XYZ file of C-alpha atoms in Angstrom:
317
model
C -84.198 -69.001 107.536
C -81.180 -67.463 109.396
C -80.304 -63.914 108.729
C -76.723 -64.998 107.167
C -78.752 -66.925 104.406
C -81.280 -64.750 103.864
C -78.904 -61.806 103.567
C -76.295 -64.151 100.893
C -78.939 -65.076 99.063
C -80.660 -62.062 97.892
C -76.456 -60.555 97.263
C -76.087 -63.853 95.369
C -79.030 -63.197 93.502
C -78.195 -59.507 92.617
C -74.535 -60.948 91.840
C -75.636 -63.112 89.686
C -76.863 -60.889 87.501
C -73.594 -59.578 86.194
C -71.139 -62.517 87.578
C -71.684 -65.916 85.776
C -69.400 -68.545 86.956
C -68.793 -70.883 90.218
C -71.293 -69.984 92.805
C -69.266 -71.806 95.693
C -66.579 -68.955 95.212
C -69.102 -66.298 95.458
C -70.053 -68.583 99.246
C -66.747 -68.805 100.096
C -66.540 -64.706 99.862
C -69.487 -64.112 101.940
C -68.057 -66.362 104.245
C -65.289 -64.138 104.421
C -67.199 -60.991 104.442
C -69.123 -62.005 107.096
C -66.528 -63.713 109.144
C -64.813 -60.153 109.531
C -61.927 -61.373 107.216
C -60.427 -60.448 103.564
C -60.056 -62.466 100.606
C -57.159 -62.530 98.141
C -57.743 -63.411 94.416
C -55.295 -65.442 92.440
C -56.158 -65.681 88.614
C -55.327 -64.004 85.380
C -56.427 -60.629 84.305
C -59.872 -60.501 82.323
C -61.464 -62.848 84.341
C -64.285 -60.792 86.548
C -62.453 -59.573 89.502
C -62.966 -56.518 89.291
C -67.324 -56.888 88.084
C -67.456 -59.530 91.163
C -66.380 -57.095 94.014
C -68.266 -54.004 92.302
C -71.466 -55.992 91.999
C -70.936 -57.420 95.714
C -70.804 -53.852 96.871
C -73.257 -52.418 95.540
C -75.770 -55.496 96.497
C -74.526 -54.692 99.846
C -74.824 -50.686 99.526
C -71.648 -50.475 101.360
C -69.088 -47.592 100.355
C -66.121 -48.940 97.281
C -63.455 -48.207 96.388
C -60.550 -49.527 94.417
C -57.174 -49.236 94.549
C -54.578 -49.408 91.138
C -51.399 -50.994 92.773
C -47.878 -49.886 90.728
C -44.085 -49.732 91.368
C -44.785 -46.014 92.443
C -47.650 -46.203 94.794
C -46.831 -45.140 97.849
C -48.412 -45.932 101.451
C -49.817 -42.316 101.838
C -51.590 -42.838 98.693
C -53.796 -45.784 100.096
C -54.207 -44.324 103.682
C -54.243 -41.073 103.241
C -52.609 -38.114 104.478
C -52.249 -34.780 106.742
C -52.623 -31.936 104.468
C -51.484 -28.537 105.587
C -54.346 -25.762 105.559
C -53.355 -22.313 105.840
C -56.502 -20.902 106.259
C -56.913 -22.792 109.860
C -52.942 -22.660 110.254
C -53.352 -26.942 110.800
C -53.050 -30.165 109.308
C -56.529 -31.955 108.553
C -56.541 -35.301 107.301
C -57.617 -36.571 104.254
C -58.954 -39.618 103.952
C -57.441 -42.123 101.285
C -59.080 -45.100 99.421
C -58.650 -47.305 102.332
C -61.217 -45.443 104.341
C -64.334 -47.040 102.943
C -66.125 -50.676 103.242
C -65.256 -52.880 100.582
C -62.054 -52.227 99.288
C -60.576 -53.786 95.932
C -56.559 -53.816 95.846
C -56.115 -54.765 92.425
C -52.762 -56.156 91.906
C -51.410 -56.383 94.999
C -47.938 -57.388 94.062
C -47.010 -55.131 91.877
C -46.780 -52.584 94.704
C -43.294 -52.423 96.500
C -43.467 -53.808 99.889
C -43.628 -50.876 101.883
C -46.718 -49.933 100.306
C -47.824 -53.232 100.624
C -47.173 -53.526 104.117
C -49.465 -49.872 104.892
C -52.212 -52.785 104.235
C -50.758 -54.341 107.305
C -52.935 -52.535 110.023
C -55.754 -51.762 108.210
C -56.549 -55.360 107.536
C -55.304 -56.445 111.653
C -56.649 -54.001 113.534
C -59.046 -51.929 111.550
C -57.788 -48.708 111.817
C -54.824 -46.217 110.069
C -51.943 -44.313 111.729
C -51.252 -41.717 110.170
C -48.467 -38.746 111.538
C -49.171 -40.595 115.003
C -52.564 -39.971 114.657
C -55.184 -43.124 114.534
C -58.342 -43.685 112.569
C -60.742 -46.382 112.771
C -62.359 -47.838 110.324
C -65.653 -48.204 109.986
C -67.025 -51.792 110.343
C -67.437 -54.013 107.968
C -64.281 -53.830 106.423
C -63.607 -56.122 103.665
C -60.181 -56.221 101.582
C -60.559 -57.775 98.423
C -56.927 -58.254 96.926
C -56.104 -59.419 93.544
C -52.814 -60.913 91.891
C -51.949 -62.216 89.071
C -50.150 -65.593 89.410
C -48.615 -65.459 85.234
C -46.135 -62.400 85.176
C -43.253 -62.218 87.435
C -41.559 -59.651 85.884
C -42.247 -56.109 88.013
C -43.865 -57.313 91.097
C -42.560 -57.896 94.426
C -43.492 -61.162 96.721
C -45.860 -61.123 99.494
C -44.165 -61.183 102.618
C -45.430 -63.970 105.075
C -47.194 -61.439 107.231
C -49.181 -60.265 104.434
C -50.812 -63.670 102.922
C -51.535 -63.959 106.683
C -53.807 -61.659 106.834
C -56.114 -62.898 104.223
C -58.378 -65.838 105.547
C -58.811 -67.388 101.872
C -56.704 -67.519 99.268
C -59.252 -68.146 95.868
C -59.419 -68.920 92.198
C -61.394 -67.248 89.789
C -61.098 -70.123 87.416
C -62.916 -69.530 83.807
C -66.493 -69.531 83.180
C -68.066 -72.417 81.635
C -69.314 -72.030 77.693
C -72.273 -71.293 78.705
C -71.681 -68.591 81.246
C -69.380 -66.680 78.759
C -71.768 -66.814 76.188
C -74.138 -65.056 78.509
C -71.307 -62.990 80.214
C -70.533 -61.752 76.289
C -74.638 -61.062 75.167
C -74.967 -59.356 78.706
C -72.657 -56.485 76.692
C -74.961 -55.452 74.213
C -75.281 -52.050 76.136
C -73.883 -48.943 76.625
C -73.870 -49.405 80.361
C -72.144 -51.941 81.757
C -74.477 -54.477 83.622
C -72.374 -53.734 86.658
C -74.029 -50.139 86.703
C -77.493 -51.422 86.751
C -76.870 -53.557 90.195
C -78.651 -51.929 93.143
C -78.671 -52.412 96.719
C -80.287 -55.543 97.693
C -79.505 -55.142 101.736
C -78.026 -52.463 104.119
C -75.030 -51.975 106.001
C -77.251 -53.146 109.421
C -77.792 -56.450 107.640
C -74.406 -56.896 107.304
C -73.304 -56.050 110.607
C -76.555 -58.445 112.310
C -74.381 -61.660 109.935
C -71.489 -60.829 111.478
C -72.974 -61.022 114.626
C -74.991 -64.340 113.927
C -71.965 -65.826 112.218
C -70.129 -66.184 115.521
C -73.201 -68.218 117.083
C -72.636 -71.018 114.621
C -72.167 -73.830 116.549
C -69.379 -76.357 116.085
C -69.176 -79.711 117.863
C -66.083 -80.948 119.280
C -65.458 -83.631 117.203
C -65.477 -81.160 114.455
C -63.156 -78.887 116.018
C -60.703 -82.000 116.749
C -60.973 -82.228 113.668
C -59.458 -78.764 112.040
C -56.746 -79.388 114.806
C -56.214 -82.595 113.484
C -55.651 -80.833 110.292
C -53.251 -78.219 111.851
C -51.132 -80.342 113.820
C -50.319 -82.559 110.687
C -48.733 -79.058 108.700
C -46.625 -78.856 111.305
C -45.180 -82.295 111.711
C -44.744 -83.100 107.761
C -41.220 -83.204 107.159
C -41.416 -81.208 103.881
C -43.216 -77.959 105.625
C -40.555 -75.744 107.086
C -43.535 -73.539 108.895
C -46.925 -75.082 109.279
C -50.213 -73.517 109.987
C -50.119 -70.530 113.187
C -53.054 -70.244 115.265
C -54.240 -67.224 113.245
C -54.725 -69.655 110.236
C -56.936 -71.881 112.914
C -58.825 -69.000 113.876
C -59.319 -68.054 110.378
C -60.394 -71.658 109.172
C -63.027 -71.598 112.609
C -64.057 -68.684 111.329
C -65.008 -68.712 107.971
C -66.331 -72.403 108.290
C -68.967 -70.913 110.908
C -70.253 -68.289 108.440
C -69.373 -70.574 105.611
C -71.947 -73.225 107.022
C -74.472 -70.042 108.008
C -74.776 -68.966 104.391
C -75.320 -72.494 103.241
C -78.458 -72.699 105.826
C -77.297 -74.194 108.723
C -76.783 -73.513 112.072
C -73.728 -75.858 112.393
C -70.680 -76.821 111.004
C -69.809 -79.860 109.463
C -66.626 -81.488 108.880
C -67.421 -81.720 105.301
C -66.960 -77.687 105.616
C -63.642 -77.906 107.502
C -62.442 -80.184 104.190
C -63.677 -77.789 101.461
C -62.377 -74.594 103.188
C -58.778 -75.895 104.851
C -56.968 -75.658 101.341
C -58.106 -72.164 100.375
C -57.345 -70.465 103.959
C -54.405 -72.938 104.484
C -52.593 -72.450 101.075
C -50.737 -69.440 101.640
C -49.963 -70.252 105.433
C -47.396 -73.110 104.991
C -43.745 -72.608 104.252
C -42.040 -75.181 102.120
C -38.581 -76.675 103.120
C -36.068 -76.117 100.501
C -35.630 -79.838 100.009
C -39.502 -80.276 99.249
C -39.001 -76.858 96.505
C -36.083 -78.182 94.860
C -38.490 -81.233 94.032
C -41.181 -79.361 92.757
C -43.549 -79.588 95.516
C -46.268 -77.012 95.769
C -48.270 -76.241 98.971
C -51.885 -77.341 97.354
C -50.231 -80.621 96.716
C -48.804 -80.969 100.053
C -52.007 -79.889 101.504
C -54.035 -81.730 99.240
C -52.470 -85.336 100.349
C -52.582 -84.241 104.096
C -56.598 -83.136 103.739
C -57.183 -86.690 102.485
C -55.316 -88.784 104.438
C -57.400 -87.195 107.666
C -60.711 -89.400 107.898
C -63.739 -86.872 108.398
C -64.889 -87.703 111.867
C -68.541 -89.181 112.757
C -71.115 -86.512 112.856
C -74.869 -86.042 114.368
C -76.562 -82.812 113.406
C -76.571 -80.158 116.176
C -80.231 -79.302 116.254
């Protein structure tokens, strides 16, 4: 067993616990985690957001910390800020929320974009400048961002750069009967079940994925592939921007640690197919033409995923 799948499958397991619902979204976050990228969360409020990345963390043992985005946030309040002392007669820093592990940004859009846009470097470069003064961030780092795709009124767009930054784009989605009824008798406590999750690997672990992740291997026929994939965003007459080389990093990426925490030691185009929509979606621009007649990028995307024939495949042994 490979240290990726040993490591996602006792955090699965700990998950588990508290999260009920798809267990291919909590994959396709550890494929994120360990890829070194951040996830954004599209769904409506209530359900499990916020228990999912507070029972991921604290499987992991890695520092949280969560972050309540409003109109009035402001950018020093997520990276922190120089504080005058006049006992030393100098400014010391102090740390803000952004300066831990796993951070939640719970509704992202609803801060303005300046604030939003302080995200910019900590999620690039992993590190914050702050009165010209930079500090790096400890590694991992892992942004997960929430929004709330129902309400319009009070929250400001992402700007392109932003949902760039974000290798997957993902759906909660709502838990089946059966899950809620378990979700619902798993409250018959004056704890939440949250609180009771303990650390089921260390930071090291994490950091020895990361590193394994990278080894994946991935055939050339496979990679073809994802190109294949990229190429046709940008040629489709109804895509104004197509998919940048970030987003085929990104996709390379997560489908190497994606395959890892599924068991294997290669990647398959059947993983370049499930993963291309959610790290694709919010990398495409639509045309104004293809807007005005109600097109959506998961539609668009959709059609060009299928009409790409998976290629032929041996196993990499």
């Amino acid at each position: 067993m490979s240290k990726i799948n040993e490591v996602s499958s006792k955090i699965k397991t700990s998950v588990s616990e508290v999260f009920k619902g798809n267990e291919d979204l909590v994959d396709m976050i550890l494929a994120c985690l360990f890829s070194g990228g951040h996830v954004l969360l599209e769904d409506v409020p209530g359900t499990g957001k916020t228990v999912l990345a507070k029972a991921l963390a604290k499987s992991t043992g890695l520092p949280f910390s969560r972050v309540q985005c409003t109109p009035d946030l402001m950018p020093s309040d997520v990276t922190g800020s120089s504080v005058w002392l006049p006992s030393s007669q100098q400014f010391e820093f102090r740390p803000g929320p952004v300066m831990s592990s796993i951070v939640l940004v719970d509704e992202l859009n609803r801060a303005t974009p300046r604030t939003q846009s302080a995200l910019l470097e900590c999620m690039a470069e992993k590190q914050v400048s702050v009165d010209g003064q930079v500090h790096k961030l400890e590694s991992p780092f892992f942004v997960i961002a929430t929004q709330n795709p129902v309400e319009s009124e009070g929250t400001f767009p992402l700007p392109e750069a932003q949902k760039d930054r974000f290798t997957m784009t993902l759906s909660m989605g709502y838990p089946s009967q059966e899950d809620e009824a378990s979700i619902i008798t798993a409250q018959n406590s004056t704890v939440h079940p949250v609180e009771k999750v303990q650390a089921v690997v260390s930071r090291e672990d994490i950091l020895e994925s990361m590193e394994e992740a990278v080894s994946i291997h991935v055939e050339e026929s496979v990679l073809s592939y994802l190109l294949s994939l990229v190429r046709q965003t940008r040629s489709d007459y109804r895509i104004a921007a197509g998919v940048s080389p970030r987003g085929s990093i990104a996709l390379y990426k997560a489908c190497q640690a994606y395959a890892a925490v599924k068991g294997r030691s290669y990647v398959v185009p059947e993983d370049i197919k499930l993963l291309a929509l959610p790290v694709f979606r919010n990398r495409i621009i639509l045309n104004s033409d293809s807007i005005l007649k109600g097109y959506s990028s998961e539609k668009i995307l959709m059609e060009l995923i299928e009409q790409i024939p998976l290629p032929a495949f041996r196993a990499h042994v």
